[in-house]
PDB file of N, CA and C in Angstrom:
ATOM      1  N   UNK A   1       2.702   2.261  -4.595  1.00 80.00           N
ATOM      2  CA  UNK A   1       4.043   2.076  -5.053  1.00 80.00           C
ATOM      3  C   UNK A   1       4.045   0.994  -6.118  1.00 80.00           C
ATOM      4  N   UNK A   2       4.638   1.167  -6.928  1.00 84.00           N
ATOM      5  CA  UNK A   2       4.881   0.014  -8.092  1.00 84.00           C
ATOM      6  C   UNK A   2       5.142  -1.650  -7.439  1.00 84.00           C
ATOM      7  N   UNK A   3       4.815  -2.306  -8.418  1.00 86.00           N
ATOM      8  CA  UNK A   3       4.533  -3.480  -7.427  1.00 86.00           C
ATOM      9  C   UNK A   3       5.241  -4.876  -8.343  1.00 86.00           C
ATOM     10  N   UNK A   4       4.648  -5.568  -9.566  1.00 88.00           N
ATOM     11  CA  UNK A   4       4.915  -6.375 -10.502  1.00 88.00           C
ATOM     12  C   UNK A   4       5.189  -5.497 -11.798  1.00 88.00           C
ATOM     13  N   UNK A   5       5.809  -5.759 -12.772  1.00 91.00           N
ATOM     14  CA  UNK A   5       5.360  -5.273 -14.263  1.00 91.00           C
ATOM     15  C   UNK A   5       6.698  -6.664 -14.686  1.00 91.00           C
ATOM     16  N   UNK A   6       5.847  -7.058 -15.884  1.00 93.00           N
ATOM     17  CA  UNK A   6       6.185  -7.770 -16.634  1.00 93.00           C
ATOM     18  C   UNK A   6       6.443  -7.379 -18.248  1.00 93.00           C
ATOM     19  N   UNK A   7       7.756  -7.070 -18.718  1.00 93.00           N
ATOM     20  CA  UNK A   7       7.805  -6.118 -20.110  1.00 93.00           C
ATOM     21  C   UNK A   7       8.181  -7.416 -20.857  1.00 93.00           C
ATOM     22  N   UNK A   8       8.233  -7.548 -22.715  1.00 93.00           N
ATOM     23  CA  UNK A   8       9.088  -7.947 -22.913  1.00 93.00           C
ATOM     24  C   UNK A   8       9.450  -7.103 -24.429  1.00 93.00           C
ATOM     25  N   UNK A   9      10.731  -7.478 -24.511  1.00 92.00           N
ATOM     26  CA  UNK A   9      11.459  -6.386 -25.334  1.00 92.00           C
ATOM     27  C   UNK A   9      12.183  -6.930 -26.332  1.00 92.00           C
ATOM     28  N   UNK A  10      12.159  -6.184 -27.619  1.00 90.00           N
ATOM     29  CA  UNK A  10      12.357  -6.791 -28.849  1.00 90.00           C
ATOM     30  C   UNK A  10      13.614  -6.309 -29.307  1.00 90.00           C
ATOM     31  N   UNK A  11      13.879  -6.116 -30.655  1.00 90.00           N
ATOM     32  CA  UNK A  11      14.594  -4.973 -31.626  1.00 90.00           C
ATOM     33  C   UNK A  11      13.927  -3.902 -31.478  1.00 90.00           C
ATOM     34  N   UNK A  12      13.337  -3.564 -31.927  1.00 91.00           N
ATOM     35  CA  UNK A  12      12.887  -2.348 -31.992  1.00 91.00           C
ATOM     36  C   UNK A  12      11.129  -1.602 -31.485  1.00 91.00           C
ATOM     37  N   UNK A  13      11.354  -2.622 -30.050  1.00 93.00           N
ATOM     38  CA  UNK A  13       9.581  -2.329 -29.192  1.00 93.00           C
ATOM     39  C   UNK A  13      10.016  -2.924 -27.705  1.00 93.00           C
ATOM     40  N   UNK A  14       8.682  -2.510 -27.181  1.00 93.00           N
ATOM     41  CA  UNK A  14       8.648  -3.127 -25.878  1.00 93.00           C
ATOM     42  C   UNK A  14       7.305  -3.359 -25.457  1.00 93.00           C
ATOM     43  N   UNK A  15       6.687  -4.498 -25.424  1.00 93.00           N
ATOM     44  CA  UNK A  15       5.489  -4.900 -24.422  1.00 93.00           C
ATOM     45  C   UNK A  15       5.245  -4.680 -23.110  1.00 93.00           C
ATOM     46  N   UNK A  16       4.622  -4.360 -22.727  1.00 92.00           N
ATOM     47  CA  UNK A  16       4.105  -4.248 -21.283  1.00 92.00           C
ATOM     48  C   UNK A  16       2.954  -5.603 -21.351  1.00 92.00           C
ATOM     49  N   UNK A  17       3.592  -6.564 -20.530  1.00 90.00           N
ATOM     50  CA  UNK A  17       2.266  -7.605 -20.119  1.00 90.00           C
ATOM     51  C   UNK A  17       1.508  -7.420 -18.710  1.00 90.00           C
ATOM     52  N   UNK A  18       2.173  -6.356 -18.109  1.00 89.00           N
ATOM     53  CA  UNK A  18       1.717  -6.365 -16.584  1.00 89.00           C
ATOM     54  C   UNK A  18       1.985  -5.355 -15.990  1.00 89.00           C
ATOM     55  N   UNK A  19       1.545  -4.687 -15.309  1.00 88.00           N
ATOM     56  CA  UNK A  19       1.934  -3.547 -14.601  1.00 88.00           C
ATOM     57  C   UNK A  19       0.978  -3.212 -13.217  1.00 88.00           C
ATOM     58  N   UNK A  20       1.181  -3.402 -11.674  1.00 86.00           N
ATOM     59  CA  UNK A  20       0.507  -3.732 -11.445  1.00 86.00           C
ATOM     60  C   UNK A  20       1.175  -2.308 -10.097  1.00 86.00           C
ATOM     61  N   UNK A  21       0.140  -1.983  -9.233  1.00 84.00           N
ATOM     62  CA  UNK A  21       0.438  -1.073  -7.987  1.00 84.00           C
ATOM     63  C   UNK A  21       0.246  -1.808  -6.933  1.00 84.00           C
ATOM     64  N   UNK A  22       1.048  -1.519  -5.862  1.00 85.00           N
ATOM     65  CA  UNK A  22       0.641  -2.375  -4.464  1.00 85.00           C
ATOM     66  C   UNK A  22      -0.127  -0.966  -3.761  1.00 85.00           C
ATOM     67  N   UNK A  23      -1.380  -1.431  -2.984  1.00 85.00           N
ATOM     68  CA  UNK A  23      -1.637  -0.215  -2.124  1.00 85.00           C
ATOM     69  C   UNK A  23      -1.440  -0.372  -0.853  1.00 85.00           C
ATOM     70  N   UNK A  24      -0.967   0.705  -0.435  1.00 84.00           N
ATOM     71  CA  UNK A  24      -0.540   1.046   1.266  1.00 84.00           C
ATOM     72  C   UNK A  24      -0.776   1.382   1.578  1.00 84.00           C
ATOM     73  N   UNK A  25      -0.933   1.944   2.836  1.00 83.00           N
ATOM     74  CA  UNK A  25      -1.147   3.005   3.861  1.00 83.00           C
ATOM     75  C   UNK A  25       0.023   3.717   4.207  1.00 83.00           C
ATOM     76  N   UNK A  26       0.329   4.994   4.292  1.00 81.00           N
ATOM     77  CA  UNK A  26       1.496   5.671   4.296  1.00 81.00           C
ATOM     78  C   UNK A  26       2.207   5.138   5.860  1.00 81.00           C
ATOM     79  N   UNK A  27       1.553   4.809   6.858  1.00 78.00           N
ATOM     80  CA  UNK A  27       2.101   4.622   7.725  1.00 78.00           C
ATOM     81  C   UNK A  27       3.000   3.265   7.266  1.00 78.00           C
ATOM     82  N   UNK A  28       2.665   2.271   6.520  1.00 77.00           N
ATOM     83  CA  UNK A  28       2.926   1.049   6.238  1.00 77.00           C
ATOM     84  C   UNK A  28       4.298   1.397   5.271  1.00 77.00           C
ATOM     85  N   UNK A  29       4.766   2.427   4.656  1.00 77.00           N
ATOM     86  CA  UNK A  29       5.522   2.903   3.828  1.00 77.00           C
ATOM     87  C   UNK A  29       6.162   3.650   4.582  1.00 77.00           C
ATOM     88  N   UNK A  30       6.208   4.052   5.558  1.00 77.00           N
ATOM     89  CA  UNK A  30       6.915   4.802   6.163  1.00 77.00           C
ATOM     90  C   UNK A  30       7.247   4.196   7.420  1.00 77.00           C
ATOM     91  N   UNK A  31       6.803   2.907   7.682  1.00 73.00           N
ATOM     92  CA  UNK A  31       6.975   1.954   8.584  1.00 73.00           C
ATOM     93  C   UNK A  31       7.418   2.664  10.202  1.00 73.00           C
ATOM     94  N   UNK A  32       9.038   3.103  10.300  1.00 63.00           N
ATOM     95  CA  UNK A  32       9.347   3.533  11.138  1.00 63.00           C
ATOM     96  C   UNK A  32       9.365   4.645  11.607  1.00 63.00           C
ATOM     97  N   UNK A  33       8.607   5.608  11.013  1.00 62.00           N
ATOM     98  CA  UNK A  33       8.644   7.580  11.417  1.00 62.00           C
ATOM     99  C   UNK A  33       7.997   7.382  12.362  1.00 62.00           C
ATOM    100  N   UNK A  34       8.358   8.752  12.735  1.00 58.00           N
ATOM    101  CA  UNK A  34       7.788   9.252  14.204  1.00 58.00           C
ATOM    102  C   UNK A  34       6.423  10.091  13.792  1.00 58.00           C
ATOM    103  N   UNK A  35       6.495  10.239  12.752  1.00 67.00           N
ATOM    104  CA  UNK A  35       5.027  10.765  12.849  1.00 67.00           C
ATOM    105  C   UNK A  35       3.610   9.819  13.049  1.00 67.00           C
ATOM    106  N   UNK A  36       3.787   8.592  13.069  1.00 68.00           N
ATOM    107  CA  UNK A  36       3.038   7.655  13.587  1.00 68.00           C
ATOM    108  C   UNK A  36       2.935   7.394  14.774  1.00 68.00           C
ATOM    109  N   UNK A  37       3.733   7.833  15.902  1.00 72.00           N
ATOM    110  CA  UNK A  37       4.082   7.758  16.950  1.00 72.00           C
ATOM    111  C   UNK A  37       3.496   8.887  18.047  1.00 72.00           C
ATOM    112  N   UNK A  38       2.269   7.829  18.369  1.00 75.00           N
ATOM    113  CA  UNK A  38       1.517   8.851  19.556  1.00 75.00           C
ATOM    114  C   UNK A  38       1.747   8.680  20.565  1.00 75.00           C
ATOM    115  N   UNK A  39       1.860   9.924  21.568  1.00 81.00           N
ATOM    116  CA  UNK A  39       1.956  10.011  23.163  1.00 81.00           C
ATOM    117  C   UNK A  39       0.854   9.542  23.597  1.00 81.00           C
ATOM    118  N   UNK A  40      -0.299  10.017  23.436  1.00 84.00           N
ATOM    119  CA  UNK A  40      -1.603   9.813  23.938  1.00 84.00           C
ATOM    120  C   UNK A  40      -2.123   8.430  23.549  1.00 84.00           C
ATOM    121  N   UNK A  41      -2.248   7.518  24.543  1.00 85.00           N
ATOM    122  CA  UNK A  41      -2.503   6.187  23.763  1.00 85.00           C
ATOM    123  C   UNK A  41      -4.113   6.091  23.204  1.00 85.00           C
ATOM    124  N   UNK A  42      -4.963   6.664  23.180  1.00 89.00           N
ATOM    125  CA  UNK A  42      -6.379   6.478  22.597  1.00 89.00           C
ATOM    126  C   UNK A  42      -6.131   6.676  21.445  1.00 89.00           C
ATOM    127  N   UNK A  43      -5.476   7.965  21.003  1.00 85.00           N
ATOM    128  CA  UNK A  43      -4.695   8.398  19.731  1.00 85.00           C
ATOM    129  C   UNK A  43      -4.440   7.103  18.586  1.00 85.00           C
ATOM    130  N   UNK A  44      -3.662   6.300  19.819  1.00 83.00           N
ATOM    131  CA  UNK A  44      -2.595   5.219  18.817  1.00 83.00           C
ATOM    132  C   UNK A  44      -3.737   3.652  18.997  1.00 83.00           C
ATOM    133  N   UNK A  45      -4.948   3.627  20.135  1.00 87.00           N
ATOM    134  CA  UNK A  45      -5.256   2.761  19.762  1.00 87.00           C
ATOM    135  C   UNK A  45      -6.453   3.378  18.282  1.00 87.00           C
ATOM    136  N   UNK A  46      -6.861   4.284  18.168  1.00 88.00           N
ATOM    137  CA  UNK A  46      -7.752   4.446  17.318  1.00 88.00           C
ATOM    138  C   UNK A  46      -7.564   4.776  15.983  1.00 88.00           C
ATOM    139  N   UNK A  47      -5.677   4.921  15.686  1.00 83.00           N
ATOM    140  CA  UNK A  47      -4.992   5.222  14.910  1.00 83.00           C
ATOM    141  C   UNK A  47      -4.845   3.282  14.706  1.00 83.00           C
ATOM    142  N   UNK A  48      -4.877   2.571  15.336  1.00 85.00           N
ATOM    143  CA  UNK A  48      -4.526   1.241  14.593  1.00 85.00           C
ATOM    144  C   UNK A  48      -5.800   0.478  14.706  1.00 85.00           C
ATOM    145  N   UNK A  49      -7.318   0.682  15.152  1.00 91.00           N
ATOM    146  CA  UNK A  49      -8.317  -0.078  14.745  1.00 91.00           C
ATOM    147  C   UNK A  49      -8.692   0.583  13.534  1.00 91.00           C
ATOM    148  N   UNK A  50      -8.632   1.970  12.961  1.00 89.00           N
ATOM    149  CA  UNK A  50      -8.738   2.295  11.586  1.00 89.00           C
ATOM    150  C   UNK A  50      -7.799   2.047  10.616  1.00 89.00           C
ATOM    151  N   UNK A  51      -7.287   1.927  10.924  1.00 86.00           N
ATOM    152  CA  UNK A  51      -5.782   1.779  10.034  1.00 86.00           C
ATOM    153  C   UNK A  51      -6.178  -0.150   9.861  1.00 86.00           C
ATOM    154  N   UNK A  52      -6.499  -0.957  10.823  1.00 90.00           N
ATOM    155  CA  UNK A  52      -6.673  -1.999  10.247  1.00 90.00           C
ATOM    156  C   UNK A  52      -7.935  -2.254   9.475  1.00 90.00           C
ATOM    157  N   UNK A  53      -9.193  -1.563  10.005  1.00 91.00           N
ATOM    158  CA  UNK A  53     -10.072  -1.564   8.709  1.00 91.00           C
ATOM    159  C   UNK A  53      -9.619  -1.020   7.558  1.00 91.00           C
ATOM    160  N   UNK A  54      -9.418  -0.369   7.246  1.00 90.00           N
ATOM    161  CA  UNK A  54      -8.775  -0.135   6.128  1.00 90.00           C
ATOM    162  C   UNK A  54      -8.228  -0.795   5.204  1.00 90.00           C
ATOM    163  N   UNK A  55      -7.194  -1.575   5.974  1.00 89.00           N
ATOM    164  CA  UNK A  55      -6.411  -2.804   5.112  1.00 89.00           C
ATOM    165  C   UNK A  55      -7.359  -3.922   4.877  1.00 89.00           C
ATOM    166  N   UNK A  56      -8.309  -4.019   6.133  1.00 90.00           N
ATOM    167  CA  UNK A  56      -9.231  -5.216   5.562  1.00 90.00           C
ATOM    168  C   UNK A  56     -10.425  -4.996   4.765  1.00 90.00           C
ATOM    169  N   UNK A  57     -11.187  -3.918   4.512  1.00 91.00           N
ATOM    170  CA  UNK A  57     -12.459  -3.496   3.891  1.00 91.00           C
ATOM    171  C   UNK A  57     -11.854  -2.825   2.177  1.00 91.00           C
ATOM    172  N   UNK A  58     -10.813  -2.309   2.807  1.00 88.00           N
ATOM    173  CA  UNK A  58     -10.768  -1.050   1.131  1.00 88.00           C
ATOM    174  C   UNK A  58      -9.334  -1.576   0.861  1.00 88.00           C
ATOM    175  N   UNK A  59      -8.056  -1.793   0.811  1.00 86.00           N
ATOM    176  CA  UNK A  59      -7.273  -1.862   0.247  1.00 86.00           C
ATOM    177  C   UNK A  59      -7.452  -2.891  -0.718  1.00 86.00           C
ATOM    178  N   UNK A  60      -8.058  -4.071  -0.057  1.00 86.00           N
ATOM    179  CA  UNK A  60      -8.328  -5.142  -1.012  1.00 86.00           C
ATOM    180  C   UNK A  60      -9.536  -4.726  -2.461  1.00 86.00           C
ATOM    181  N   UNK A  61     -10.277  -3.831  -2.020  1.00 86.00           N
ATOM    182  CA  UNK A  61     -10.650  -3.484  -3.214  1.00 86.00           C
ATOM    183  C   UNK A  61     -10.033  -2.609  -3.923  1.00 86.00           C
ATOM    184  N   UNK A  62      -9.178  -1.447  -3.523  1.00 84.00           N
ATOM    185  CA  UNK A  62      -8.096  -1.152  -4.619  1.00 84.00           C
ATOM    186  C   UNK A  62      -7.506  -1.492  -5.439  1.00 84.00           C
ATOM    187  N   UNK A  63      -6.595  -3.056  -4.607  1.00 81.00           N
ATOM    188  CA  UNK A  63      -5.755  -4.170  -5.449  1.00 81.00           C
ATOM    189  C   UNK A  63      -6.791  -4.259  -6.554  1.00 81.00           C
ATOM    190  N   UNK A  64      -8.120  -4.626  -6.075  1.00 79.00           N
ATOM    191  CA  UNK A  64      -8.156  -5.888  -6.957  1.00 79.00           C
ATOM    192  C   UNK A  64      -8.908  -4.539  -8.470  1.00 79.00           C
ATOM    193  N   UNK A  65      -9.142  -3.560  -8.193  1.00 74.00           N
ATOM    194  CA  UNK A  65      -9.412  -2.609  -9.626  1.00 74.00           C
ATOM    195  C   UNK A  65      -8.154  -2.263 -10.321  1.00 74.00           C
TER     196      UNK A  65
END
């Protein structure tokens, strides 16, 4: 999802100094759905020890490319 952008704008132009994406995890964007929402709890614990590698191994290298 769009995250920072920094424009600046003239008469007749516009700069872009920044433009930047935040990365998520759809569950993290969709925060409250039920489609995240498991009956089976092995489901939901193995749905949130991947879901936190994730945020800690690879999102941060997304940001930072």
């Amino acid at each position: 999802m769009p995250d920072e952008i920094i424009i600046r704008e003239s008469n007749d132009n516009a700069y872009i100094y920044k433009a930047t994406l935040k990365v998520m995890l759809e569950q993290d964007y969709l925060k409250d759905s039920a489609v995240y929402n498991f009956k089976d709890d092995r489901l939901k614990v193995l749905n949130e020890y991947s879901s936190q590698l994730i945020r800690e191994l690879i999102t941060p290298k997304l940001t930072k490319k």
